[in-house]
Amino acid sequence: MKILHVINHFSVTSGAARLLASLIPCQIEQGHQVDVVALIEYPPLYVAEVEKYGCHYTLLGKGDKGKYSFSNVWKLMPYLRKYDVVHVHLFPSLYWVVIAKMLSNATCKLVVTEHSTLNNRQGKWYLKPLERFVYRHYDRIIAISNSVKEYLHMFVSPTLAIDVIANGISLDSFQHAKPISRKDLGIAENAILLIQVAGFRPQKDQLTLLKALRRLPEKYHVMFVGIGDTLQRHQDRVKEWGLEKRVCFMGLRQDIPTLLKTSDIVVMSSHFEGFGLAAVEGMAAGKPVIASDVPGLKEVVQGAGILFPVHDDEVLANEIMHLSQDKIYADKITEQCLKRARKYDIRIMAAKYEAVYKRILIN
């Protein structure tokens, strides 16, 4: 079948884009034609990564504000007529595709994946009728976790038909990655290295991990991977607290598997998550994962890794100490994490999406 993915931008800064970049090769392997349309450009991109498999990438416009332009509707219309299934990710692509299909009389089937438990549209009563209208025009709605499904039922409509398909990763790329020399990273070989892979946005709450670091001995170090609006604020706090020698800001990296392998413990301190792909990646890399006890993350981590109360840096510090000082405990958590990661193979996810596509094309 011919599948088109529509997303706001195809940048490595987006978790949804990262997921899509992993999914596309699997869908092409299944024998489908798979292409991507992005509303705006936000480098660096995953384009080269998917084009080598035969995926075509199209950019509709530039500039962050461009994604909110109604002109996206007219630009999308010709593409909708060329594909059997149009799979949409994120707002406002969510809206533009529905309107474009209505105006173009295209016969394609529409699928949307909801990636988060929270968004800026929630709680705005005047948007609820519009939200219901838009979501009901999708032939299938996919939630990446049960928590996301509950959010949609709560904030959009309790009668929406929703499938839950968990995110997946390429397990091999994480399990077989080779660590980087700590010397090359400027980190002492005997350091206990914590890592957090997350964009610097309020949602990710890197500050809680920094507060936990202040409670830990000098040998504990943190490596942050990501960029974003709150990065400078965290860099300023590191200087204020005298943590410069113990904190490494890595910026944007595309060698995440090797960085995870180099680390000792993976931490996610988010105060909300739709799923927690970085937690699964840490598990697949063979590292113990500590995550905040919030919906989405809890579904992934509970019973395998360690959960701590959201924003509680004291408990987080204690859990880090326990893992680093008790090898038997750490080995147990690591083994549980590896076992849990196997549930999230990208091929399992791709097979479930294919089943959804086939089902809606028959109806």
XYZ file of N, CA, C and O in Angstrom, residues 5-11 13-14 16-17 20 36-43 45 57-68 72 76 87-97 115 121:
192
model
N 3.217 9.731 5.779
C 3.258 10.263 7.132
C 3.330 11.777 7.060
O 4.167 12.331 6.334
N 2.474 12.446 7.811
C 2.484 13.913 7.882
C 2.833 14.306 9.313
O 2.203 13.846 10.269
N 3.847 15.161 9.444
C 4.347 15.549 10.766
C 4.742 17.016 10.734
O 5.028 17.571 9.662
N 4.747 17.666 11.886
C 5.081 19.099 11.940
C 6.480 19.365 11.384
O 6.675 20.230 10.553
N 7.472 18.642 11.918
C 8.831 18.717 11.383
C 9.530 17.392 11.632
O 9.178 16.652 12.546
N 10.520 17.105 10.806
C 11.193 15.803 10.828
C 12.588 15.958 11.432
O 13.577 15.488 10.880
N 12.644 16.612 12.581
C 13.918 16.952 13.207
C 14.296 15.961 14.300
O 13.421 15.387 14.966
N 15.218 16.705 17.042
C 14.791 17.269 18.322
C 13.415 16.760 18.739
O 12.988 16.997 19.866
N 12.708 16.071 17.857
C 11.343 15.620 18.122
C 11.304 14.120 18.395
O 11.786 13.317 17.596
N 8.621 12.310 18.351
C 7.734 11.712 17.356
C 8.475 11.466 16.047
O 8.276 10.440 15.381
N 9.341 12.410 15.676
C 10.136 12.237 14.451
C 11.131 11.095 14.602
O 11.364 10.326 13.664
N 9.259 7.949 14.125
C 8.907 7.788 12.722
C 10.105 7.339 11.888
O 9.990 6.479 11.011
N 7.171 10.933 3.475
C 6.963 11.869 4.583
C 6.739 13.272 4.049
O 7.447 13.721 3.145
N 5.760 13.962 4.634
C 5.562 15.393 4.392
C 5.697 16.102 5.731
O 5.061 15.714 6.716
N 6.538 17.141 5.768
C 6.710 17.956 6.973
C 6.195 19.363 6.707
O 6.406 19.911 5.625
N 5.529 19.944 7.689
C 4.988 21.297 7.518
C 6.100 22.336 7.465
O 6.043 23.273 6.673
N 7.099 22.179 8.335
C 8.191 23.153 8.402
C 9.528 22.424 8.545
O 9.570 21.227 8.822
N 10.608 23.177 8.361
C 11.942 22.611 8.505
C 12.547 23.061 9.829
O 12.501 24.240 10.180
N 13.100 22.089 10.560
C 13.717 22.388 11.852
C 14.944 21.491 11.989
O 14.898 20.431 12.597
N 16.056 21.876 11.369
C 17.260 21.021 11.334
C 17.823 20.783 12.744
O 17.548 21.571 13.645
N 17.894 17.085 10.470
C 16.779 16.243 10.067
C 17.149 14.760 9.969
O 18.321 14.401 9.903
N 10.922 12.574 0.882
C 10.619 13.605 1.871
C 10.225 14.891 1.169
O 10.886 15.327 0.224
N 9.145 15.517 1.631
C 8.675 16.780 1.067
C 8.499 17.797 2.186
O 7.901 17.495 3.228
N 9.004 18.989 1.975
C 8.867 20.088 2.921
C 7.869 21.095 2.372
O 7.993 21.543 1.230
N 6.864 21.460 3.174
C 5.839 22.390 2.715
C 6.211 23.849 2.945
O 5.790 24.729 2.201
N 6.974 24.159 4.013
C 7.292 25.554 4.288
C 8.441 25.680 5.265
O 9.034 24.689 5.678
N 8.761 26.905 5.649
C 9.855 27.164 6.589
C 9.383 28.122 7.678
O 8.399 28.831 7.506
N 10.125 28.133 8.775
C 9.788 29.024 9.883
C 8.765 28.393 10.798
O 7.764 27.826 10.342
N 9.003 28.467 12.109
C 8.156 27.777 13.082
C 6.695 28.182 12.977
O 5.789 27.362 13.126
N 6.427 29.473 12.708
C 5.038 29.934 12.618
C 4.331 29.352 11.408
O 3.099 29.308 11.362
N 5.107 28.887 10.423
C 4.503 28.348 9.214
C 3.632 27.131 9.440
O 2.723 26.856 8.657
N 3.885 26.414 10.521
C 3.077 25.217 10.760
C 1.637 25.571 11.117
O 0.739 24.744 10.999
N 1.412 26.819 11.547
C 0.049 27.243 11.898
C -0.676 27.932 10.749
O -1.806 28.382 10.901
N -1.253 25.479 4.642
C -0.874 24.068 4.665
C -1.983 23.175 4.125
O -1.713 22.110 3.563
N -1.344 20.488 1.203
C -1.514 19.060 1.493
C -2.476 18.368 0.525
O -2.345 17.162 0.268
N -1.033 8.964 7.536
C -0.823 8.775 8.974
C -0.265 10.078 9.546
O 0.802 10.529 9.143
N -0.983 10.662 10.490
C -0.688 12.013 10.970
C -0.131 11.975 12.388
O -0.554 11.177 13.221
N 0.818 12.875 12.635
C 1.461 12.977 13.938
C 1.465 14.434 14.388
O 1.945 15.299 13.655
N 0.936 14.700 15.569
C 1.031 15.992 16.254
C 0.075 17.071 15.721
O -0.378 17.038 14.584
N -0.196 18.028 16.593
C -0.950 19.233 16.270
C 0.051 20.303 15.804
O 1.139 20.413 16.382
N -0.246 21.084 14.756
C -1.521 21.245 14.059
C -1.701 20.371 12.813
O -2.721 20.503 12.136
N -0.729 19.510 12.488
C -0.930 18.601 11.349
C -2.246 17.848 11.488
O -2.962 17.607 10.514
N -2.569 17.513 12.723
C -3.823 16.855 13.090
C -5.038 17.533 12.467
O -5.949 16.874 11.948
N -5.061 18.867 12.515
C -6.191 19.641 11.984
C -6.110 19.795 10.467
O -7.099 19.612 9.750
N -4.923 20.188 9.980
C -4.804 20.528 8.564
C -5.149 19.354 7.652
O -5.766 19.538 6.605
N -4.771 18.147 8.038
C -5.028 16.986 7.179
C -6.519 16.710 7.060
O -7.026 16.403 5.969
N 0.639 11.380 20.731
C 1.934 11.101 21.352
C 2.080 11.606 22.778
O 3.106 11.345 23.410
N -4.183 22.555 24.357
C -5.597 22.661 24.009
C -6.509 22.124 25.108
O -7.708 22.379 25.102
